[in-house]
Amino acid sequence: MTGGPTRDAIAALTERESHRVAVVLGSGLSDVARSLTGGNPVPYADIAGIPVSRAAGHEGALYSGEVAGLATLVFAGRVHLYEGHDARVVTSAVRTAATAGCDTVILTNAAGGINKGLQVGDPCLISDHLNLTGHNPLVGAEDARPHFVDLTEVYSRELRTIARSLDPGLKEGVYAGLVGPTYETPAEVRMLRTLGADLVGMSTVLEAITARALSLRTLGISIVTNFAAGITGEPLSHDEVKEAGKKASERLGSLIAGVIERLR
Ligand code: HPA
């Protein structure tokens, strides 16, 4: 895989030969990295091939630790299309995870709730997605990977079943991924609902496609940080998103740790 750090470089930085699981943390969710791994972050700025996130609420550091005996790589913060990066750069965490030896990736994000059955502050499993970014990370990929990747089950049913066994009340929904950086208009949110979306955000879909292309099992978890535009009539703010993400971090951290503990 081109561009990212080599397996040896990751091993030297993390003092672990290889990793089994990767976790990518979205807006306001960086606290989960410390609770999962116990700390010792390496700033992305010190790692050649990992882009530095400039979005507020994204720490921009790599953590490594043992979770239930499995070596786990945690990306606290990611970069986005709206920062001006292309689809390959945006998916670098997932490619780095594959290089590090991971066979499972847990993608998290902050999302707006479209389905009124969701509650602000709750985690919601991603059952499927609508890639409405107009981008695809496999366009022009230099690797000898197939382009025509099957996306019938992007988000592993098996991993979702494990997550629900830990928290039976967990909801599932379809995540619509848009470019941003603006939030949606109420008309766009009505359109997204008509298209079958339950959640909306500005990340995850390209990473999930890359994960499938690299045969990584993927679990997607959104934290509903707000209701999408027009649903309550209240204006949206990034501070509210970050705050709700922070509040949900403890619950998200235990859910992720529980899933990793049950991985085979
Ligand atoms: N829309 C898009 N992205 C988001 C939202 C939203 O309402 N909330 C958090 N990320």
PDB file of C-alpha atoms in Angstrom, residues 118-259:
ATOM      1  CA  LEU A 118     -32.802   7.704  17.849  1.00  0.00           C
ATOM      2  CA  GLN A 119     -31.732   9.653  20.917  1.00  0.00           C
ATOM      3  CA  VAL A 120     -29.020  12.243  21.272  1.00  0.00           C
ATOM      4  CA  GLY A 121     -26.073  10.757  23.155  1.00  0.00           C
ATOM      5  CA  ASP A 122     -26.803   7.189  22.131  1.00  0.00           C
ATOM      6  CA  PRO A 123     -24.505   4.974  20.098  1.00  0.00           C
ATOM      7  CA  CYS A 124     -26.090   3.498  16.980  1.00  0.00           C
ATOM      8  CA  LEU A 125     -24.623   0.623  14.965  1.00  0.00           C
ATOM      9  CA  ILE A 126     -24.209   1.331  11.275  1.00  0.00           C
ATOM     10  CA  SER A 127     -26.023  -1.380   9.330  1.00  0.00           C
ATOM     11  CA  ASP A 128     -25.223   0.010   5.872  1.00  0.00           C
ATOM     12  CA  HIS A 129     -24.338   3.292   4.217  1.00  0.00           C
ATOM     13  CA  LEU A 130     -25.143   5.686   1.425  1.00  0.00           C
ATOM     14  CA  ASN A 131     -21.919   7.028  -0.041  1.00  0.00           C
ATOM     15  CA  LEU A 132     -23.104  10.474  -1.168  1.00  0.00           C
ATOM     16  CA  THR A 133     -19.634  12.018  -1.213  1.00  0.00           C
ATOM     17  CA  GLY A 134     -19.177  11.646  -4.960  1.00  0.00           C
ATOM     18  CA  HIS A 135     -15.807  10.023  -4.200  1.00  0.00           C
ATOM     19  CA  ASN A 136     -14.547   6.476  -4.013  1.00  0.00           C
ATOM     20  CA  PRO A 137     -11.147   5.550  -2.570  1.00  0.00           C
ATOM     21  CA  LEU A 138     -10.658   2.760  -5.119  1.00  0.00           C
ATOM     22  CA  VAL A 139     -10.708   5.110  -8.126  1.00  0.00           C
ATOM     23  CA  GLY A 140      -7.245   5.046  -9.626  1.00  0.00           C
ATOM     24  CA  ALA A 141      -5.853   2.897  -6.804  1.00  0.00           C
ATOM     25  CA  GLU A 142      -2.284   1.977  -7.627  1.00  0.00           C
ATOM     26  CA  ASP A 143      -2.379  -1.341  -5.812  1.00  0.00           C
ATOM     27  CA  ALA A 144      -3.298  -4.505  -7.647  1.00  0.00           C
ATOM     28  CA  ARG A 145      -6.577  -4.695  -5.745  1.00  0.00           C
ATOM     29  CA  PRO A 146      -9.859  -5.454  -7.494  1.00  0.00           C
ATOM     30  CA  HIS A 147     -12.012  -2.435  -8.236  1.00  0.00           C
ATOM     31  CA  PHE A 148     -15.311  -4.262  -8.215  1.00  0.00           C
ATOM     32  CA  VAL A 149     -15.478  -4.903  -4.499  1.00  0.00           C
ATOM     33  CA  ASP A 150     -18.653  -6.524  -3.155  1.00  0.00           C
ATOM     34  CA  LEU A 151     -20.405  -4.149  -0.734  1.00  0.00           C
ATOM     35  CA  THR A 152     -23.313  -6.418   0.179  1.00  0.00           C
ATOM     36  CA  GLU A 153     -22.192  -6.513   3.816  1.00  0.00           C
ATOM     37  CA  VAL A 154     -19.836  -3.595   4.427  1.00  0.00           C
ATOM     38  CA  TYR A 155     -20.541  -3.605   8.175  1.00  0.00           C
ATOM     39  CA  SER A 156     -20.062  -7.094   9.584  1.00  0.00           C
ATOM     40  CA  ARG A 157     -23.297  -8.739  10.730  1.00  0.00           C
ATOM     41  CA  GLU A 158     -21.262 -10.910  13.092  1.00  0.00           C
ATOM     42  CA  LEU A 159     -19.694  -7.887  14.820  1.00  0.00           C
ATOM     43  CA  ARG A 160     -23.062  -6.149  15.079  1.00  0.00           C
ATOM     44  CA  THR A 161     -24.502  -9.258  16.733  1.00  0.00           C
ATOM     45  CA  ILE A 162     -21.629  -9.221  19.238  1.00  0.00           C
ATOM     46  CA  ALA A 163     -22.262  -5.529  19.976  1.00  0.00           C
ATOM     47  CA  ARG A 164     -25.986  -6.119  20.480  1.00  0.00           C
ATOM     48  CA  SER A 165     -25.286  -9.039  22.802  1.00  0.00           C
ATOM     49  CA  LEU A 166     -23.434  -6.536  25.030  1.00  0.00           C
ATOM     50  CA  ASP A 167     -26.078  -3.826  24.784  1.00  0.00           C
ATOM     51  CA  PRO A 168     -29.412  -5.271  23.624  1.00  0.00           C
ATOM     52  CA  GLY A 169     -30.968  -1.804  23.317  1.00  0.00           C
ATOM     53  CA  LEU A 170     -28.492  -0.708  20.628  1.00  0.00           C
ATOM     54  CA  LYS A 171     -30.211   0.673  17.549  1.00  0.00           C
ATOM     55  CA  GLU A 172     -29.002   0.129  13.983  1.00  0.00           C
ATOM     56  CA  GLY A 173     -29.285   2.499  11.082  1.00  0.00           C
ATOM     57  CA  VAL A 174     -28.164   3.503   7.616  1.00  0.00           C
ATOM     58  CA  TYR A 175     -25.479   6.223   7.624  1.00  0.00           C
ATOM     59  CA  ALA A 176     -25.407   8.776   4.822  1.00  0.00           C
ATOM     60  CA  GLY A 177     -21.896  10.115   4.242  1.00  0.00           C
ATOM     61  CA  LEU A 178     -21.684  13.613   2.736  1.00  0.00           C
ATOM     62  CA  VAL A 179     -18.705  15.861   2.031  1.00  0.00           C
ATOM     63  CA  GLY A 180     -19.613  18.705   4.392  1.00  0.00           C
ATOM     64  CA  PRO A 181     -18.267  20.910   5.870  1.00  0.00           C
ATOM     65  CA  THR A 182     -21.646  22.612   6.177  1.00  0.00           C
ATOM     66  CA  TYR A 183     -24.387  20.797   7.993  1.00  0.00           C
ATOM     67  CA  GLU A 184     -27.337  19.887   5.811  1.00  0.00           C
ATOM     68  CA  THR A 185     -30.367  21.990   5.029  1.00  0.00           C
ATOM     69  CA  PRO A 186     -33.721  20.753   6.348  1.00  0.00           C
ATOM     70  CA  ALA A 187     -34.690  19.967   2.721  1.00  0.00           C
ATOM     71  CA  GLU A 188     -31.569  17.831   2.332  1.00  0.00           C
ATOM     72  CA  VAL A 189     -32.379  16.010   5.561  1.00  0.00           C
ATOM     73  CA  ARG A 190     -35.917  15.274   4.246  1.00  0.00           C
ATOM     74  CA  MET A 191     -34.306  13.975   1.047  1.00  0.00           C
ATOM     75  CA  LEU A 192     -31.899  11.778   3.024  1.00  0.00           C
ATOM     76  CA  ARG A 193     -34.775  10.336   5.034  1.00  0.00           C
ATOM     77  CA  THR A 194     -36.612   9.535   1.795  1.00  0.00           C
ATOM     78  CA  LEU A 195     -33.464   7.803   0.542  1.00  0.00           C
ATOM     79  CA  GLY A 196     -33.444   5.557   3.603  1.00  0.00           C
ATOM     80  CA  ALA A 197     -30.861   7.275   5.814  1.00  0.00           C
ATOM     81  CA  ASP A 198     -31.186   7.193   9.604  1.00  0.00           C
ATOM     82  CA  LEU A 199     -27.922   9.044  10.340  1.00  0.00           C
ATOM     83  CA  VAL A 200     -25.875  11.658   8.532  1.00  0.00           C
ATOM     84  CA  GLY A 201     -22.214  12.592   8.800  1.00  0.00           C
ATOM     85  CA  MET A 202     -19.046  13.608   6.997  1.00  0.00           C
ATOM     86  CA  SER A 203     -16.803  10.567   7.348  1.00  0.00           C
ATOM     87  CA  THR A 204     -16.661   6.769   7.584  1.00  0.00           C
ATOM     88  CA  VAL A 205     -18.094   5.666   4.209  1.00  0.00           C
ATOM     89  CA  LEU A 206     -14.796   5.878   2.300  1.00  0.00           C
ATOM     90  CA  GLU A 207     -12.921   4.194   5.150  1.00  0.00           C
ATOM     91  CA  ALA A 208     -15.479   1.383   5.215  1.00  0.00           C
ATOM     92  CA  ILE A 209     -15.095   0.850   1.451  1.00  0.00           C
ATOM     93  CA  THR A 210     -11.313   0.675   1.853  1.00  0.00           C
ATOM     94  CA  ALA A 211     -11.705  -1.771   4.732  1.00  0.00           C
ATOM     95  CA  ARG A 212     -13.843  -4.056   2.552  1.00  0.00           C
ATOM     96  CA  ALA A 213     -11.347  -3.823  -0.292  1.00  0.00           C
ATOM     97  CA  LEU A 214      -8.612  -4.898   2.144  1.00  0.00           C
ATOM     98  CA  SER A 215     -10.804  -7.697   3.591  1.00  0.00           C
ATOM     99  CA  LEU A 216     -10.951  -6.146   7.074  1.00  0.00           C
ATOM    100  CA  ARG A 217     -14.025  -6.941   9.154  1.00  0.00           C
ATOM    101  CA  THR A 218     -15.728  -3.649   9.896  1.00  0.00           C
ATOM    102  CA  LEU A 219     -17.912  -2.452  12.735  1.00  0.00           C
ATOM    103  CA  GLY A 220     -19.356   1.064  12.387  1.00  0.00           C
ATOM    104  CA  ILE A 221     -20.671   2.955  15.406  1.00  0.00           C
ATOM    105  CA  SER A 222     -22.194   6.432  15.246  1.00  0.00           C
ATOM    106  CA  ILE A 223     -22.733   8.577  18.290  1.00  0.00           C
ATOM    107  CA  VAL A 224     -25.871  10.608  17.711  1.00  0.00           C
ATOM    108  CA  THR A 225     -24.607  14.036  18.756  1.00  0.00           C
ATOM    109  CA  ASN A 226     -27.592  16.047  17.538  1.00  0.00           C
ATOM    110  CA  PHE A 227     -30.777  15.767  15.542  1.00  0.00           C
ATOM    111  CA  ALA A 228     -30.142  16.580  11.898  1.00  0.00           C
ATOM    112  CA  ALA A 229     -31.152  20.016  10.605  1.00  0.00           C
ATOM    113  CA  GLY A 230     -34.853  20.816  10.636  1.00  0.00           C
ATOM    114  CA  ILE A 231     -35.886  17.938  12.890  1.00  0.00           C
ATOM    115  CA  THR A 232     -36.176  19.965  16.082  1.00  0.00           C
ATOM    116  CA  GLY A 233     -35.868  23.404  14.483  1.00  0.00           C
ATOM    117  CA  GLU A 234     -32.837  24.195  16.681  1.00  0.00           C
ATOM    118  CA  PRO A 235     -29.660  25.418  14.918  1.00  0.00           C
ATOM    119  CA  LEU A 236     -26.683  23.028  14.835  1.00  0.00           C
ATOM    120  CA  SER A 237     -23.248  23.775  16.259  1.00  0.00           C
ATOM    121  CA  HIS A 238     -19.940  21.935  16.223  1.00  0.00           C
ATOM    122  CA  ASP A 239     -19.495  22.697  19.934  1.00  0.00           C
ATOM    123  CA  GLU A 240     -22.693  20.787  20.638  1.00  0.00           C
ATOM    124  CA  VAL A 241     -21.399  17.888  18.515  1.00  0.00           C
ATOM    125  CA  LYS A 242     -18.055  17.779  20.350  1.00  0.00           C
ATOM    126  CA  GLU A 243     -19.733  18.065  23.757  1.00  0.00           C
ATOM    127  CA  ALA A 244     -22.198  15.243  23.046  1.00  0.00           C
ATOM    128  CA  GLY A 245     -19.316  13.112  21.722  1.00  0.00           C
ATOM    129  CA  LYS A 246     -17.314  13.677  24.889  1.00  0.00           C
ATOM    130  CA  LYS A 247     -20.267  12.768  27.083  1.00  0.00           C
ATOM    131  CA  ALA A 248     -20.806   9.524  25.178  1.00  0.00           C
ATOM    132  CA  SER A 249     -17.130   8.533  25.254  1.00  0.00           C
ATOM    133  CA  GLU A 250     -17.289   6.381  28.370  1.00  0.00           C
ATOM    134  CA  ARG A 251     -20.191   4.300  27.086  1.00  0.00           C
ATOM    135  CA  LEU A 252     -18.569   4.002  23.667  1.00  0.00           C
ATOM    136  CA  GLY A 253     -15.260   2.937  25.228  1.00  0.00           C
ATOM    137  CA  SER A 254     -16.905   0.113  27.206  1.00  0.00           C
ATOM    138  CA  LEU A 255     -18.834  -1.042  24.148  1.00  0.00           C
ATOM    139  CA  ILE A 256     -15.672  -1.156  22.023  1.00  0.00           C
ATOM    140  CA  ALA A 257     -13.689  -2.917  24.766  1.00  0.00           C
ATOM    141  CA  GLY A 258     -16.494  -5.460  25.149  1.00  0.00           C
ATOM    142  CA  VAL A 259     -16.563  -6.168  21.409  1.00  0.00           C
TER     143      VAL A 259
END
